XYZ file of C-alpha atoms in Angstrom:
313
model
C -19.632 61.125 -61.343
C -20.849 64.707 -62.297
C -24.665 64.698 -62.946
C -25.927 66.205 -66.254
C -29.474 66.358 -67.615
C -29.703 67.323 -71.216
C -33.450 68.785 -70.713
C -32.202 70.798 -67.923
C -29.338 72.417 -69.814
C -31.628 73.098 -72.641
C -33.921 74.912 -70.176
C -31.235 76.997 -68.679
C -29.866 77.997 -72.259
C -33.160 79.541 -72.585
C -33.135 81.720 -69.844
C -33.676 85.557 -70.245
C -31.930 88.387 -68.126
C -28.875 88.166 -65.864
C -29.881 85.279 -63.851
C -28.373 84.671 -60.426
C -29.776 81.380 -59.475
C -32.658 78.913 -60.427
C -34.458 76.816 -58.026
C -36.961 74.137 -59.477
C -39.067 71.858 -57.290
C -41.582 69.427 -58.873
C -44.965 68.364 -57.107
C -47.415 65.887 -58.107
C -50.846 67.819 -58.994
C -53.713 67.470 -56.603
C -56.917 67.573 -58.474
C -59.901 67.985 -56.022
C -63.111 69.566 -56.452
C -62.473 70.888 -59.881
C -59.215 72.693 -58.418
C -55.606 71.992 -59.083
C -53.106 72.393 -56.235
C -49.843 71.332 -55.124
C -49.431 67.491 -53.791
C -46.441 65.976 -52.548
C -42.983 66.642 -53.763
C -41.661 64.197 -56.322
C -38.015 63.520 -57.168
C -37.542 61.054 -59.871
C -35.204 60.841 -62.660
C -37.615 62.388 -64.979
C -38.785 64.916 -62.338
C -35.496 66.296 -60.651
C -35.409 68.804 -58.030
C -32.370 71.128 -58.420
C -30.853 74.667 -58.126
C -28.434 76.319 -60.497
C -26.384 79.387 -59.413
C -24.487 81.550 -61.882
C -21.574 84.118 -62.006
C -22.338 87.491 -63.336
C -20.580 86.384 -66.536
C -23.421 84.028 -67.074
C -21.117 80.942 -66.377
C -22.289 78.203 -63.932
C -21.177 78.961 -60.506
C -22.947 75.759 -58.618
C -25.405 73.033 -59.465
C -27.144 71.295 -56.344
C -29.444 68.412 -56.890
C -31.261 65.647 -55.207
C -31.393 61.845 -56.097
C -34.677 59.947 -55.731
C -32.968 58.151 -52.646
C -32.720 61.306 -50.616
C -29.058 61.746 -51.050
C -27.883 64.962 -52.830
C -24.710 66.486 -54.611
C -23.337 69.719 -55.101
C -21.196 70.631 -57.834
C -18.880 73.702 -57.903
C -17.519 75.491 -60.931
C -14.683 78.008 -61.339
C -15.265 81.442 -63.434
C -14.723 79.303 -66.606
C -17.347 76.977 -66.062
C -14.977 74.059 -65.076
C -16.085 71.701 -62.588
C -13.488 71.799 -59.719
C -15.375 70.202 -56.789
C -18.199 67.862 -56.310
C -19.699 67.348 -52.767
C -21.755 64.164 -52.154
C -24.330 64.130 -49.199
C -26.048 61.122 -47.428
C -29.732 61.256 -46.730
C -28.955 62.582 -43.170
C -27.226 65.363 -44.601
C -23.834 64.590 -43.692
C -20.885 64.485 -46.236
C -20.459 61.125 -47.804
C -17.432 62.142 -50.192
C -15.807 65.018 -51.960
C -14.473 64.701 -55.559
C -11.734 67.393 -56.835
C -10.898 68.146 -60.750
C -7.660 69.859 -61.673
C -7.093 70.955 -65.302
C -4.208 72.077 -67.405
C -3.599 75.463 -69.165
C -5.681 73.937 -72.262
C -8.547 73.152 -69.984
C -7.962 69.335 -69.852
C -8.491 67.392 -66.702
C -5.353 66.208 -65.565
C -6.085 64.898 -62.013
C -9.307 63.615 -60.398
C -9.456 62.168 -56.993
C -12.113 61.159 -54.531
C -11.872 61.422 -50.868
C -14.347 60.033 -47.970
C -15.524 62.283 -45.364
C -13.297 60.512 -42.982
C -10.320 61.589 -44.939
C -9.357 58.203 -46.737
C -8.753 58.190 -50.254
C -11.439 56.669 -52.476
C -9.471 56.820 -55.838
C -7.105 59.039 -57.834
C -6.842 59.522 -61.665
C -3.988 61.019 -63.361
C -4.536 61.857 -67.259
C -1.553 62.790 -69.797
C -2.031 64.411 -72.940
C 0.051 65.537 -76.216
C 0.722 68.751 -77.594
C -2.436 68.688 -79.573
C -4.457 68.037 -76.288
C -5.410 64.459 -76.957
C -5.247 62.161 -74.093
C -2.546 59.692 -74.418
C -2.257 57.980 -71.107
C -4.934 57.612 -68.203
C -3.714 56.049 -64.838
C -6.134 54.607 -62.164
C -5.199 54.418 -58.557
C -7.005 52.550 -55.896
C -7.724 54.031 -52.158
C -4.530 52.661 -51.077
C -2.772 55.097 -53.716
C -1.452 52.266 -55.552
C -1.430 52.194 -59.326
C -3.776 49.846 -60.604
C -4.570 50.198 -64.269
C -3.213 52.013 -67.250
C -4.835 52.960 -70.307
C -3.042 54.223 -73.734
C -4.518 55.857 -76.880
C -3.402 56.139 -80.346
C -4.705 58.533 -83.053
C -4.628 58.988 -86.811
C -3.165 61.753 -88.679
C -6.713 63.475 -88.230
C -6.461 63.366 -84.483
C -9.283 60.768 -84.478
C -8.657 58.156 -81.646
C -8.330 54.721 -83.483
C -7.172 52.476 -80.677
C -6.946 52.261 -76.851
C -5.317 49.480 -74.717
C -5.616 48.645 -70.948
C -2.649 47.381 -68.992
C -2.476 46.412 -65.329
C 0.248 47.963 -63.084
C 2.894 45.618 -64.020
C 2.083 46.332 -67.747
C 0.384 43.288 -68.776
C -2.207 43.720 -71.435
C -5.680 43.198 -70.109
C -7.491 44.287 -73.427
C -7.433 46.653 -76.382
C -10.091 48.198 -78.446
C -9.998 49.281 -82.214
C -12.034 51.999 -83.284
C -13.889 52.183 -86.883
C -14.467 55.960 -87.418
C -16.577 57.638 -89.766
C -15.550 60.876 -91.844
C -16.469 63.028 -88.870
C -14.181 61.077 -86.360
C -16.951 59.450 -84.459
C -16.458 55.650 -83.747
C -19.320 53.646 -85.293
C -17.887 50.373 -84.245
C -15.810 49.195 -81.408
C -13.769 45.761 -82.094
C -12.595 44.322 -78.601
C -9.678 41.958 -78.491
C -8.668 39.853 -75.233
C -5.161 39.743 -73.504
C -4.023 37.257 -75.996
C -5.020 39.234 -78.983
C -8.178 37.219 -79.926
C -11.365 39.023 -80.977
C -13.730 39.297 -78.181
C -16.473 41.254 -79.578
C -17.767 44.198 -81.801
C -20.095 46.852 -80.551
C -22.202 48.337 -83.449
C -22.497 51.964 -82.309
C -24.330 52.962 -85.534
C -27.403 51.596 -83.553
C -27.155 54.266 -80.935
C -25.589 57.345 -82.543
C -25.863 59.167 -85.785
C -22.942 60.467 -87.812
C -22.593 63.479 -85.771
C -22.127 61.044 -82.540
C -25.295 62.055 -81.226
C -27.378 59.620 -79.493
C -30.467 58.379 -81.442
C -33.611 58.604 -79.454
C -34.802 55.009 -78.362
C -38.546 53.901 -78.408
C -37.585 51.901 -75.472
C -37.017 54.997 -73.487
C -39.336 57.406 -74.931
C -43.015 56.691 -75.104
C -44.134 58.812 -78.372
C -47.581 58.518 -77.805
C -47.375 59.530 -74.146
C -45.505 62.539 -74.894
C -48.033 63.426 -77.879
C -51.073 63.265 -75.074
C -49.008 65.747 -72.988
C -49.883 69.485 -72.949
C -48.330 72.359 -70.617
C -49.573 75.321 -69.255
C -46.949 78.234 -68.291
C -47.127 81.238 -65.960
C -43.951 83.560 -66.625
C -42.146 86.348 -64.688
C -41.844 89.855 -66.123
C -38.423 88.434 -68.035
C -40.667 86.072 -69.660
C -39.132 83.027 -68.142
C -41.487 80.664 -66.813
C -41.853 80.260 -62.915
C -44.573 77.689 -62.899
C -45.515 74.918 -65.455
C -48.312 72.489 -65.066
C -47.986 69.422 -66.835
C -51.315 67.721 -68.304
C -51.920 64.120 -69.554
C -55.003 63.628 -71.867
C -56.042 67.121 -70.269
C -55.714 65.820 -66.471
C -53.158 67.678 -64.431
C -50.311 65.296 -63.292
C -47.385 67.472 -62.254
C -46.753 70.893 -61.263
C -43.052 72.572 -61.541
C -42.374 75.663 -59.521
C -39.173 77.538 -60.627
C -37.799 80.491 -58.488
C -35.620 82.765 -60.609
C -33.410 85.532 -59.143
C -31.582 88.062 -60.989
C -28.484 90.055 -60.706
C -29.274 93.701 -59.690
C -32.958 92.955 -58.828
C -34.608 92.436 -55.508
C -36.253 89.021 -54.958
C -40.140 89.718 -55.046
C -43.115 87.602 -54.893
C -43.511 87.396 -58.805
C -40.079 85.659 -59.121
C -40.415 83.471 -56.044
C -43.644 81.623 -56.205
C -41.763 78.716 -54.573
C -41.882 80.134 -50.911
C -40.918 77.039 -49.352
C -37.377 77.839 -50.609
C -37.282 81.363 -49.485
C -34.660 80.625 -46.880
C -32.182 79.212 -49.242
C -29.019 81.072 -49.740
C -27.095 81.206 -52.915
C -23.689 79.372 -52.817
C -21.097 82.241 -51.468
C -17.627 82.686 -52.816
C -16.215 81.818 -49.388
C -18.089 78.614 -49.558
C -16.663 77.673 -52.850
C -13.115 78.234 -51.590
C -13.827 76.223 -48.553
C -12.880 72.426 -48.132
C -16.228 71.192 -47.066
C -19.661 72.926 -47.782
C -22.221 71.909 -45.038
C -25.177 70.166 -46.456
C -27.517 72.138 -44.375
C -26.455 75.487 -45.810
C -27.476 74.136 -49.234
C -30.181 71.594 -48.995
C -33.655 72.996 -49.857
C -35.323 71.831 -46.412
C -36.832 68.768 -47.941
C -37.618 65.861 -45.686
C -40.206 63.170 -45.246
C -42.434 64.978 -42.837
C -42.546 68.338 -45.169
C -43.247 66.155 -48.104
C -46.357 64.826 -46.383
C -47.736 68.278 -45.357
C -47.552 69.925 -48.631
C -50.556 70.917 -50.225
C -52.379 69.545 -47.096
């Protein structure tokens, strides 16, 4: 359920200075009379709108983002960078559900449960580990709190997972999977067997991951020629972090990203806060992190349909 975007993570890793929070909004570029200006806000999978807050240590404190359907989610982390709560909000900004994550002393997730806004349980997951920190058992409970599914895992002498099986609450086998790993422990082939032990299918993972377990870029997803036709223009703040990025496709501006960055120990100023629409957004406070429910209105950026139409007009 937690949302993660590799490109966002890469950009955050490149930030300079002691960053307190970062807010990014994407707009379509409006090309009129030889001038480039902000058009309407655009929120898509490839053009996200999000806000990150950080502890002074540099670890993530919160991550608030929007989905293209207008819903939003706020991820809350502890000082060690572990996700502890996830709040999901509906389009009308009301709370939809809350997810909670609990960890053991080794940092492994032992419990994960989701509760709807009315207090009803959505599901619960319990995970057990061995002394090496390898997951041995995973139990799934339904909204009624009753055990529904069990997963068990086996490892070789190197600690690589070689098999996992699925059983129902009564202990009846549903299926099991044998993993063929490479020398680095990454499963290059999944061999599936049904409840009777008969071969079901074979998944060849080598088509999708390399020997280091990383995804192989797909030409079905990325249009290389399209990327090659794109150029970028940046405006940076005095920490040399970009605060405005204009994207051009075949020399025509298509999108403008505004990035507001605030730093610990520094007063907010116009140089760092080009995205003035977000000036009334407060960083997540410590008391908010500890509360049971974080109101969506305290965290949303003020994005709504009427404002979308007025931007740049």
